[in-house]
Coordinates of N, CA and C in Angstrom, one line a residue:
Chain A
X1 N 50.5 31.0 49.2 CA 50.6 31.1 51.0 C 50.1 29.8 51.1
X2 N 50.6 29.3 52.8 CA 50.0 27.9 52.9 C 49.3 28.1 53.3
X3 N 48.1 28.5 53.7 CA 46.9 28.9 54.1 C 46.6 29.3 55.3
X4 N 45.4 28.7 55.8 CA 45.2 29.6 57.6 C 46.0 28.5 58.3
X5 N 47.0 28.1 59.2 CA 47.3 27.7 60.1 C 46.8 27.8 61.4
X6 N 46.4 26.3 61.7 CA 45.9 26.6 64.0 C 47.0 25.8 64.5
X7 N 47.3 25.9 65.7 CA 47.5 25.3 66.7 C 47.0 25.4 67.8
X8 N 47.0 24.0 68.4 CA 47.4 22.7 68.2 C 46.4 21.8 67.0
X9 N 47.0 21.1 66.7 CA 45.7 20.2 65.7 C 44.8 19.5 66.6
X10 N 45.6 19.3 68.2 CA 44.9 17.8 68.9 C 44.7 18.9 70.2
X11 N 44.2 18.3 70.7 CA 44.4 19.2 72.5 C 43.1 18.2 73.2
X12 N 43.6 17.8 74.6 CA 43.5 17.0 76.1 C 43.9 17.7 76.9
X13 N 42.8 18.1 77.6 CA 43.2 18.5 78.5 C 41.4 18.6 79.9
X14 N 41.8 18.4 80.9 CA 41.1 18.0 82.1 C 40.3 19.6 82.4
X15 N 38.9 19.4 82.6 CA 37.5 20.5 83.1 C 38.4 21.1 84.2
X16 N 38.4 22.7 84.0 CA 39.0 23.7 84.7 C 40.2 23.8 84.9
X17 N 40.7 23.6 83.8 CA 41.8 24.1 82.9 C 41.2 24.5 81.7
X18 N 42.4 26.1 81.9 CA 42.5 26.8 80.1 C 43.0 26.6 78.9
X19 N 42.1 26.7 78.3 CA 42.6 26.3 76.8 C 42.9 27.4 75.9
X20 N 44.1 27.4 75.5 CA 44.3 28.5 74.1 C 44.7 27.8 72.7
X21 N 43.8 28.5 72.0 CA 44.2 27.8 70.8 C 44.6 28.8 69.4
X22 N 45.6 28.7 68.7 CA 45.9 30.2 68.1 C 45.3 30.0 66.1
X23 N 45.7 30.9 65.8 CA 45.7 30.7 64.4 C 46.2 31.8 63.7
X24 N 47.0 31.4 62.0 CA 47.3 32.8 61.7 C 46.5 32.7 60.3
X25 N 45.7 34.0 59.8 CA 45.2 33.3 58.8 C 46.5 33.9 57.7
X26 N 45.6 34.4 56.7 CA 46.2 34.6 54.8 C 46.6 35.5 55.1
X27 N 47.9 35.7 54.7 CA 48.3 37.1 54.8 C 47.5 38.1 54.1
X28 N 47.1 39.2 54.3 CA 46.4 39.8 52.9 C 44.7 40.2 54.1
X29 N 44.5 39.2 54.5 CA 43.2 39.0 54.6 C 43.0 39.9 55.9
X30 N 41.4 40.6 55.3 CA 40.8 41.8 56.4 C 39.9 41.0 57.5
X31 N 39.6 39.9 56.8 CA 38.9 39.2 58.0 C 39.2 38.0 58.7
X32 N 38.7 37.6 60.1 CA 39.2 35.9 60.4 C 38.0 36.1 61.4
X33 N 37.8 35.0 60.8 CA 36.8 34.0 61.8 C 36.5 32.9 62.6
X34 N 36.1 32.4 63.9 CA 36.4 31.2 64.8 C 35.4 30.6 64.4
X35 N 35.0 29.3 64.3 CA 33.7 28.5 64.5 C 34.0 27.3 65.3
X36 N 32.7 26.7 66.0 CA 32.9 25.5 66.0 C 32.0 24.7 66.0
X37 N 32.7 23.2 65.8 CA 31.4 22.2 65.3 C 31.8 21.2 66.1
X38 N 30.3 20.6 66.4 CA 30.0 19.6 67.2 C 28.9 18.7 66.3
X39 N 28.6 17.8 66.6 CA 28.0 16.6 66.1 C 26.3 17.2 66.8
X40 N 26.2 17.8 67.3 CA 25.3 18.0 68.2 C 24.4 19.2 67.2
X41 N 25.4 20.2 67.0 CA 25.2 21.4 67.0 C 25.6 22.2 65.4
X42 N 26.5 21.1 65.2 CA 26.6 21.9 63.8 C 28.0 22.2 63.5
X43 N 28.0 23.6 62.5 CA 29.3 24.4 62.4 C 28.4 26.1 62.9
X44 N 29.1 26.6 63.9 CA 28.6 27.9 64.7 C 29.3 28.3 64.7
X45 N 29.5 30.1 64.3 CA 30.1 31.4 63.7 C 29.8 31.6 65.7
X46 N 31.3 31.8 66.0 CA 31.9 32.1 67.7 C 32.2 33.5 67.5
X47 N 32.8 34.2 66.3 CA 33.0 35.6 66.8 C 34.1 36.0 64.8
X48 N 34.4 36.7 64.9 CA 34.6 37.4 64.1 C 35.9 38.8 63.9
X49 N 36.6 38.8 63.4 CA 37.3 40.1 63.5 C 38.0 40.9 61.6
X50 N 37.5 42.2 62.7 CA 37.8 42.6 60.5 C 38.6 43.8 60.9
X51 N 40.0 44.2 60.3 CA 41.2 44.5 60.7 C 41.5 44.6 62.2
X52 N 41.4 43.5 62.9 CA 41.6 43.3 64.1 C 41.4 43.7 65.5
X53 N 39.8 44.2 64.4 CA 39.0 44.7 65.4 C 37.4 43.9 65.4
X54 N 37.1 43.1 66.9 CA 36.3 42.0 67.4 C 34.9 42.8 66.7
X55 N 34.2 42.1 65.6 CA 33.0 43.2 64.9 C 31.7 42.5 65.9
X56 N 31.5 41.0 65.7 CA 30.3 40.0 66.1 C 30.3 38.7 67.0
X57 N 30.9 39.7 68.5 CA 31.2 37.7 69.3 C 29.1 37.6 70.2
X58 N 28.3 37.8 69.3 CA 27.3 37.0 70.1 C 27.0 35.8 69.7
X59 N 28.0 34.9 68.9 CA 28.3 33.4 69.1 C 28.6 33.1 70.1
X60 N 29.2 33.9 70.7 CA 30.3 33.5 72.0 C 29.3 32.7 73.2
X61 N 29.3 31.2 72.8 CA 28.4 31.0 74.4 C 28.4 31.6 75.1
X62 N 30.4 31.8 76.5 CA 29.5 31.8 77.4 C 31.0 32.9 78.1
X63 N 31.1 33.4 78.9 CA 31.8 34.4 79.8 C 33.1 33.8 79.4
X64 N 33.2 32.6 79.5 CA 34.6 31.6 79.5 C 35.2 31.7 78.8
X65 N 34.1 31.9 77.4 CA 35.1 32.1 76.0 C 35.9 33.8 75.6
X66 N 36.8 33.8 75.6 CA 37.3 35.0 74.8 C 38.5 35.3 73.9
X67 N 38.5 35.6 72.9 CA 39.1 35.6 72.1 C 39.7 37.3 71.6
X68 N 41.0 36.8 71.3 CA 41.7 38.6 70.5 C 42.2 38.3 69.1
X69 N 42.5 39.3 69.3 CA 43.7 39.4 67.7 C 44.7 40.6 68.1
X70 N 45.8 40.5 68.3 CA 46.8 41.4 68.4 C 47.5 42.2 67.0
X71 N 47.5 41.0 66.3 CA 48.0 42.2 65.3 C 47.0 41.4 63.8
X72 N 47.9 41.8 62.6 CA 46.8 40.9 61.4 C 47.6 39.5 61.6
X73 N 48.5 38.8 61.5 CA 48.5 37.6 61.9 C 48.6 36.4 62.6
X74 N 47.5 37.3 63.7 CA 47.4 35.8 65.0 C 46.5 36.4 65.5
X75 N 46.0 35.2 65.9 CA 45.1 35.1 67.0 C 44.3 34.1 68.0
X76 N 44.3 34.3 69.1 CA 43.7 33.3 70.1 C 42.6 33.1 70.2
X77 N 41.5 31.8 70.7 CA 40.8 31.4 71.5 C 40.8 31.3 72.6
X78 N 40.3 31.7 73.9 CA 40.7 30.9 75.2 C 39.7 30.6 75.5
X79 N 39.7 29.3 76.2 CA 39.2 29.3 77.4 C 38.5 29.0 78.3
X80 N 38.4 29.6 79.4 CA 39.1 29.6 80.5 C 37.6 29.4 81.9
X81 N 37.3 29.1 82.4 CA 37.8 27.3 82.9 C 37.1 26.3 81.8
X82 N 37.7 25.2 80.9 CA 37.4 24.6 80.3 C 36.0 24.0 80.6
X83 N 35.1 23.1 80.0 CA 34.5 22.1 80.5 C 34.3 21.1 79.5
X84 N 33.4 19.6 79.9 CA 33.8 19.1 79.4 C 32.7 19.0 78.1
X85 N 31.9 20.2 78.1 CA 30.4 20.4 76.9 C 31.5 21.3 76.1
X86 N 32.4 21.8 75.6 CA 33.0 22.7 75.4 C 34.3 22.0 74.6
X87 N 34.3 20.2 74.4 CA 34.7 18.9 73.6 C 34.4 19.6 72.1
X88 N 34.8 20.2 71.0 CA 34.8 19.9 69.5 C 35.7 20.2 68.9
X89 N 35.4 20.4 67.7 CA 35.9 20.8 66.9 C 36.3 22.4 66.6
X90 N 37.5 23.1 66.8 CA 37.4 24.4 66.7 C 38.4 25.0 65.1
X91 N 37.6 25.8 64.3 CA 37.6 26.4 62.9 C 38.1 27.6 62.8
X92 N 39.2 28.0 62.5 CA 39.8 29.3 62.2 C 39.8 29.7 60.4
X93 N 38.7 30.7 59.9 CA 38.9 31.0 58.3 C 39.4 32.1 58.4
X94 N 39.7 32.4 57.6 CA 39.6 34.1 56.4 C 39.6 34.5 55.8
X95 N 39.0 35.9 54.8 CA 38.5 35.9 53.8 C 38.9 37.3 54.2
X96 N 39.0 37.9 52.3 CA 39.4 39.3 51.7 C 38.7 40.1 52.2
X97 N 37.2 39.6 52.2 CA 36.5 40.9 52.6 C 35.0 39.9 53.4
X98 N 33.7 41.0 53.1 CA 32.6 40.6 53.2 C 31.5 40.6 52.0
X99 N 31.7 41.0 50.9 CA 31.4 41.4 50.2 C 31.8 41.0 49.2
X100 N 30.9 40.6 47.5 CA 31.1 40.3 46.6 C 31.8 39.1 46.3
X101 N 32.7 38.6 45.6 CA 34.0 37.2 45.4 C 34.7 37.6 47.0
X102 N 35.3 38.6 47.3 CA 35.9 38.6 48.3 C 35.8 37.4 49.6
X103 N 34.0 37.2 49.8 CA 33.2 36.8 50.6 C 33.8 35.0 50.7
X104 N 34.8 34.7 49.9 CA 34.9 33.5 50.4 C 36.1 33.8 51.5
X105 N 35.2 32.3 52.0 CA 36.3 31.9 53.5 C 37.1 30.7 53.2
X106 N 38.5 31.0 53.6 CA 39.7 29.7 53.4 C 39.3 29.4 55.4
X107 N 39.6 28.2 55.7 CA 39.6 27.5 56.7 C 40.7 26.4 57.1
X108 N 41.3 27.0 58.0 CA 42.3 25.6 59.1 C 41.8 24.7 58.7
X109 N 42.6 23.6 59.2 CA 41.8 22.0 59.6 C 41.6 22.2 61.0
X110 N 41.6 22.7 61.4 CA 40.8 22.4 62.9 C 41.6 22.6 64.5
X111 N 40.7 22.7 65.1 CA 42.0 21.9 66.4 C 40.6 21.2 67.5
X112 N 41.0 20.0 67.2 CA 40.3 19.1 68.0 C 40.6 19.2 69.3
X113 N 39.2 19.8 69.9 CA 39.6 19.8 72.0 C 38.7 18.3 72.7
X114 N 39.6 18.0 72.9 CA 38.9 17.4 74.5 C 38.7 17.9 76.1
X115 N 37.7 18.2 76.4 CA 38.2 18.3 77.9 C 37.7 17.1 78.7
X116 N 38.3 16.4 79.5 CA 38.1 15.5 80.3 C 37.5 15.9 81.7
Chain B
X1 N 15.3 33.7 63.5 CA 17.1 33.0 63.0 C 16.4 32.3 61.8
X2 N 17.7 32.3 60.9 CA 17.2 31.6 60.0 C 18.4 29.9 59.9
X3 N 17.3 29.5 59.3 CA 17.3 27.5 59.8 C 17.7 26.9 58.7
X4 N 18.7 26.4 59.0 CA 18.8 25.2 57.1 C 18.9 23.7 57.0
X5 N 18.6 23.3 56.3 CA 17.9 22.1 56.5 C 18.7 21.6 55.0
X6 N 19.3 20.4 55.3 CA 19.9 19.8 53.6 C 19.5 18.7 54.5
X7 N 18.7 18.0 52.9 CA 18.7 16.6 52.8 C 19.2 16.0 51.7
X8 N 19.2 14.9 51.4 CA 19.6 13.7 52.4 C 20.9 14.0 53.4
X9 N 21.2 13.5 54.7 CA 21.9 13.6 55.9 C 22.8 12.9 55.1
X10 N 22.5 11.4 54.4 CA 24.0 10.9 53.5 C 22.8 10.7 52.5
X11 N 24.5 10.1 51.7 CA 23.6 9.9 50.0 C 24.9 8.4 49.6
X12 N 24.5 7.7 49.2 CA 25.8 6.8 48.7 C 25.2 6.7 47.4
X13 N 26.2 7.1 45.7 CA 26.0 6.3 44.9 C 26.7 5.6 43.9
X14 N 26.9 5.3 42.8 CA 27.6 4.2 42.5 C 28.4 5.9 41.2
X15 N 29.6 5.3 40.7 CA 30.6 6.6 40.1 C 29.8 6.9 38.9
X16 N 29.8 7.6 37.9 CA 29.5 8.3 36.9 C 28.5 8.9 37.5
X17 N 27.6 8.9 38.2 CA 26.3 8.7 38.3 C 26.2 11.0 38.5
X18 N 25.1 11.5 38.0 CA 25.1 12.9 38.4 C 24.2 12.6 39.6
X19 N 24.1 13.9 40.5 CA 23.4 13.5 41.5 C 23.4 14.9 42.3
X20 N 22.4 15.4 42.8 CA 21.5 16.1 43.5 C 21.5 16.6 44.8
X21 N 22.4 17.8 45.7 CA 22.3 17.6 47.0 C 21.7 18.6 47.6
X22 N 20.5 18.6 48.0 CA 19.6 19.7 48.7 C 20.4 20.5 49.9
X23 N 19.7 21.8 49.4 CA 19.6 23.0 50.9 C 18.6 24.3 50.5
X24 N 17.9 24.1 51.9 CA 16.6 25.2 52.2 C 16.8 25.8 52.8
X25 N 16.6 26.9 53.3 CA 16.1 27.8 54.5 C 14.9 28.4 54.7
X26 N 15.3 28.8 55.8 CA 13.6 29.5 56.1 C 13.8 31.1 55.5
X27 N 14.5 31.8 56.3 CA 14.6 33.2 55.6 C 14.9 33.9 54.0
X28 N 13.9 33.9 53.1 CA 14.7 34.4 51.7 C 15.4 35.5 51.9
X29 N 14.9 36.1 52.6 CA 16.0 37.8 52.7 C 17.4 36.6 53.2
X30 N 18.1 36.6 52.0 CA 19.5 36.6 52.3 C 20.3 37.4 51.2
X31 N 21.7 37.2 51.6 CA 22.6 38.2 51.1 C 23.8 37.7 50.2
X32 N 23.9 36.3 50.2 CA 24.8 35.0 49.9 C 24.5 33.7 50.2
X33 N 24.8 32.4 49.7 CA 24.8 31.8 50.1 C 25.4 31.0 49.5
X34 N 26.6 30.0 50.1 CA 28.2 29.2 49.5 C 28.1 28.0 49.9
X35 N 28.9 27.0 48.9 CA 28.8 25.4 49.3 C 30.3 25.2 49.3
X36 N 30.0 24.3 50.4 CA 31.7 23.9 51.1 C 31.7 22.6 50.8
X37 N 33.1 22.2 50.9 CA 32.6 21.1 51.1 C 34.4 20.4 52.4
X38 N 34.3 19.3 52.9 CA 34.3 19.1 54.2 C 34.8 17.4 54.3
X39 N 37.0 16.7 54.1 CA 36.7 15.8 53.8 C 37.3 15.6 55.3
X40 N 36.8 14.5 55.7 CA 36.7 13.7 57.1 C 38.8 14.6 57.5
X41 N 38.3 15.3 59.3 CA 39.7 15.5 59.9 C 39.8 17.1 59.4
X42 N 39.5 17.1 58.2 CA 40.3 18.7 57.5 C 38.9 19.1 57.8
X43 N 39.6 21.0 57.2 CA 38.4 22.1 57.5 C 37.2 21.7 56.2
X44 N 36.8 23.8 56.3 CA 35.7 23.2 55.3 C 36.7 23.6 53.3
X45 N 36.2 24.0 52.9 CA 36.6 24.0 51.2 C 35.7 24.6 50.6
X46 N 35.8 26.1 50.5 CA 34.7 26.7 49.2 C 34.7 26.9 47.7
X47 N 33.6 25.8 47.6 CA 33.5 25.0 46.5 C 32.3 26.2 45.5
X48 N 31.7 26.6 46.1 CA 30.5 27.7 45.1 C 30.3 28.7 46.0
X49 N 29.7 30.2 45.8 CA 29.6 31.3 46.0 C 27.9 32.0 45.4
X50 N 27.2 31.9 45.8 CA 26.3 32.9 44.8 C 25.9 33.9 45.9
X51 N 25.9 34.3 44.7 CA 24.9 36.2 45.2 C 23.5 36.6 45.3
X52 N 23.1 37.4 46.4 CA 21.8 37.5 46.3 C 20.8 37.8 45.0
X53 N 22.0 38.2 44.4 CA 20.8 38.7 42.6 C 21.2 37.5 41.8
X54 N 21.9 37.0 42.1 CA 22.6 35.3 40.8 C 21.8 34.3 40.9
X55 N 21.5 33.4 40.0 CA 21.1 32.2 40.2 C 21.4 31.3 40.0
X56 N 22.8 30.8 39.3 CA 23.3 29.7 39.8 C 25.3 30.0 39.0
X57 N 25.6 29.8 39.3 CA 27.0 29.0 39.3 C 27.8 27.9 38.8
X58 N 29.3 28.4 38.3 CA 29.2 27.2 37.9 C 30.4 26.7 38.1
X59 N 32.0 25.9 38.6 CA 33.1 25.3 38.6 C 32.9 24.2 38.1
X60 N 33.5 23.5 37.4 CA 33.5 22.7 36.5 C 32.5 21.3 36.2
X61 N 32.4 20.8 37.1 CA 31.6 19.0 37.0 C 30.8 19.9 38.4
X62 N 30.3 21.0 38.7 CA 29.7 21.9 39.8 C 29.2 22.6 39.2
X63 N 27.6 22.6 39.5 CA 26.6 23.7 39.9 C 25.8 23.9 40.4
X64 N 25.7 25.0 40.7 CA 24.8 25.4 42.5 C 23.9 26.7 41.9
X65 N 22.4 26.1 42.0 CA 21.5 27.0 42.1 C 20.7 27.4 42.6
X66 N 20.6 28.9 42.9 CA 19.6 29.7 44.0 C 18.5 29.9 43.5
X67 N 17.3 29.7 44.9 CA 16.1 30.1 44.2 C 15.4 30.8 45.9
X68 N 15.9 32.3 45.9 CA 15.5 33.1 47.2 C 13.6 32.3 47.9
X69 N 12.4 32.7 46.6 CA 11.7 32.7 46.8 C 11.6 31.4 46.9
X70 N 11.8 30.4 46.7 CA 11.5 29.1 47.5 C 12.1 28.9 48.5
X71 N 13.0 29.2 48.9 CA 14.3 29.4 50.3 C 15.1 27.8 49.6
X72 N 15.4 27.6 48.6 CA 16.3 26.4 48.1 C 17.3 26.7 47.9
X73 N 18.4 25.5 47.3 CA 19.5 26.3 46.7 C 19.6 24.5 46.7
X74 N 20.1 23.8 45.4 CA 20.8 22.9 44.9 C 22.1 22.7 44.3
X75 N 23.0 21.8 44.7 CA 24.3 21.8 44.3 C 24.5 20.4 43.2
X76 N 24.5 20.5 41.8 CA 24.8 19.7 41.4 C 25.9 19.0 40.8
X77 N 26.2 17.8 41.3 CA 27.4 17.1 41.0 C 27.5 15.6 39.4
X78 N 28.3 16.1 38.6 CA 27.8 15.5 37.2 C 28.6 14.7 37.3
X79 N 28.7 13.3 36.5 CA 29.5 12.7 37.0 C 30.5 12.1 37.7
X80 N 30.0 11.7 39.0 CA 30.9 11.9 40.1 C 31.7 10.2 40.0
X81 N 32.9 11.0 40.9 CA 33.7 9.9 40.9 C 33.9 10.1 42.7
X82 N 34.9 8.9 42.8 CA 35.5 8.6 44.2 C 35.9 9.4 44.9
X83 N 36.7 10.6 43.8 CA 37.4 11.3 44.8 C 36.5 13.0 45.2
X84 N 35.1 12.7 45.0 CA 34.2 13.7 45.4 C 33.7 13.3 46.8
X85 N 33.7 11.9 47.3 CA 33.1 11.7 48.6 C 33.8 12.4 49.8
X86 N 32.9 12.9 50.5 CA 33.0 14.1 51.6 C 31.6 14.7 51.9
X87 N 32.0 15.2 53.0 CA 30.7 16.2 53.0 C 30.3 17.3 52.6
X88 N 29.4 17.8 52.3 CA 29.0 18.7 51.5 C 27.5 19.7 52.8
X89 N 28.6 20.8 52.9 CA 27.6 21.7 53.2 C 27.3 23.0 53.0
X90 N 25.8 23.6 52.7 CA 25.6 25.5 52.8 C 26.0 25.7 53.4
X91 N 25.7 27.1 53.5 CA 26.0 28.5 54.3 C 25.2 29.5 53.8
X92 N 24.3 29.5 54.6 CA 23.5 30.8 54.5 C 23.7 32.5 55.4
X93 N 23.7 33.7 54.3 CA 24.1 34.3 55.2 C 23.3 35.6 55.0
X94 N 22.4 35.5 56.4 CA 21.3 36.7 55.7 C 21.5 37.9 56.1
X95 N 22.5 38.1 56.6 CA 23.0 39.6 56.1 C 24.4 39.9 56.7
X96 N 25.4 41.3 56.6 CA 26.5 41.6 56.7 C 26.9 40.1 57.9
X97 N 26.6 39.6 59.2 CA 27.1 39.7 60.1 C 26.9 38.4 60.7
X98 N 26.0 37.9 60.0 CA 25.5 36.2 60.2 C 25.5 35.4 58.6
X99 N 26.2 33.9 59.7 CA 26.0 32.7 58.8 C 25.9 32.0 59.5
X100 N 24.9 30.7 59.2 CA 24.2 30.4 59.1 C 24.5 28.6 57.9
X101 N 25.1 27.6 58.9 CA 25.7 26.8 58.2 C 24.6 24.5 58.8
X102 N 24.1 24.2 57.3 CA 23.7 23.9 57.0 C 24.2 22.3 57.7
X103 N 23.8 20.7 58.4 CA 24.8 20.4 59.3 C 24.9 19.1 58.0
X104 N 25.0 18.9 56.6 CA 25.3 18.5 55.3 C 25.0 17.2 55.0
X105 N 25.0 17.1 53.8 CA 24.9 16.2 53.0 C 26.4 15.3 53.1
X106 N 26.5 13.8 53.8 CA 27.7 13.0 53.4 C 27.9 12.3 52.2
X107 N 28.1 12.6 51.5 CA 28.4 11.8 49.6 C 29.4 10.5 50.0
X108 N 29.2 9.6 49.5 CA 30.4 8.6 49.3 C 29.4 8.3 47.8
X109 N 30.4 8.3 47.1 CA 30.9 7.8 46.2 C 31.7 6.2 45.5
X110 N 31.2 5.2 45.3 CA 31.5 4.0 44.9 C 32.1 4.2 43.8
X111 N 33.7 3.6 43.6 CA 34.4 3.0 42.6 C 33.1 1.8 41.9

């Protein structure tokens, strides 16, 4: 398997624009996670899905953030409108399960977002 | 909320040295703890996962221990190599739905 795939790898946009980040999890993994990493706050869990259903979105910072998983092989994280403080690296990760050895998460390479 | 702290923030050692990275957490009621490695500009790679009922896990030159009562975990790296240079993060899972990461220890192994 190619691992978790994220696109784009880099995104530069202007404040107020809509941004869509994409993720393809590892085939067969039932769980998908979206994280944000900044120097100030470190790595934070934003939301995670189980079998395409959002389970916990308590980490989503504001209503400007939304995430969807229309099928088992694709998820999006959308920011509308974007603000400079949203600048960060956004990671997607997937795992087989959430119990025992299946809990191991596999991370994508991340999308570096810069909002001017 | 679980607070996860990693000390030191950065560490530089000569090649071949054995070293210990520390992770502390404030709430001892955890589901599991995981150690990750992050290379510059890349995502995280899982190294070791310790379940709440376990005391340690080993993989090659790496050994991670867990002491829930004291709220501590250590990652031991034996015979360090320049290729071990990276940032090491620990992640604590207090329950089924939450994951809390430490800020990491940036390790530099000098040839």
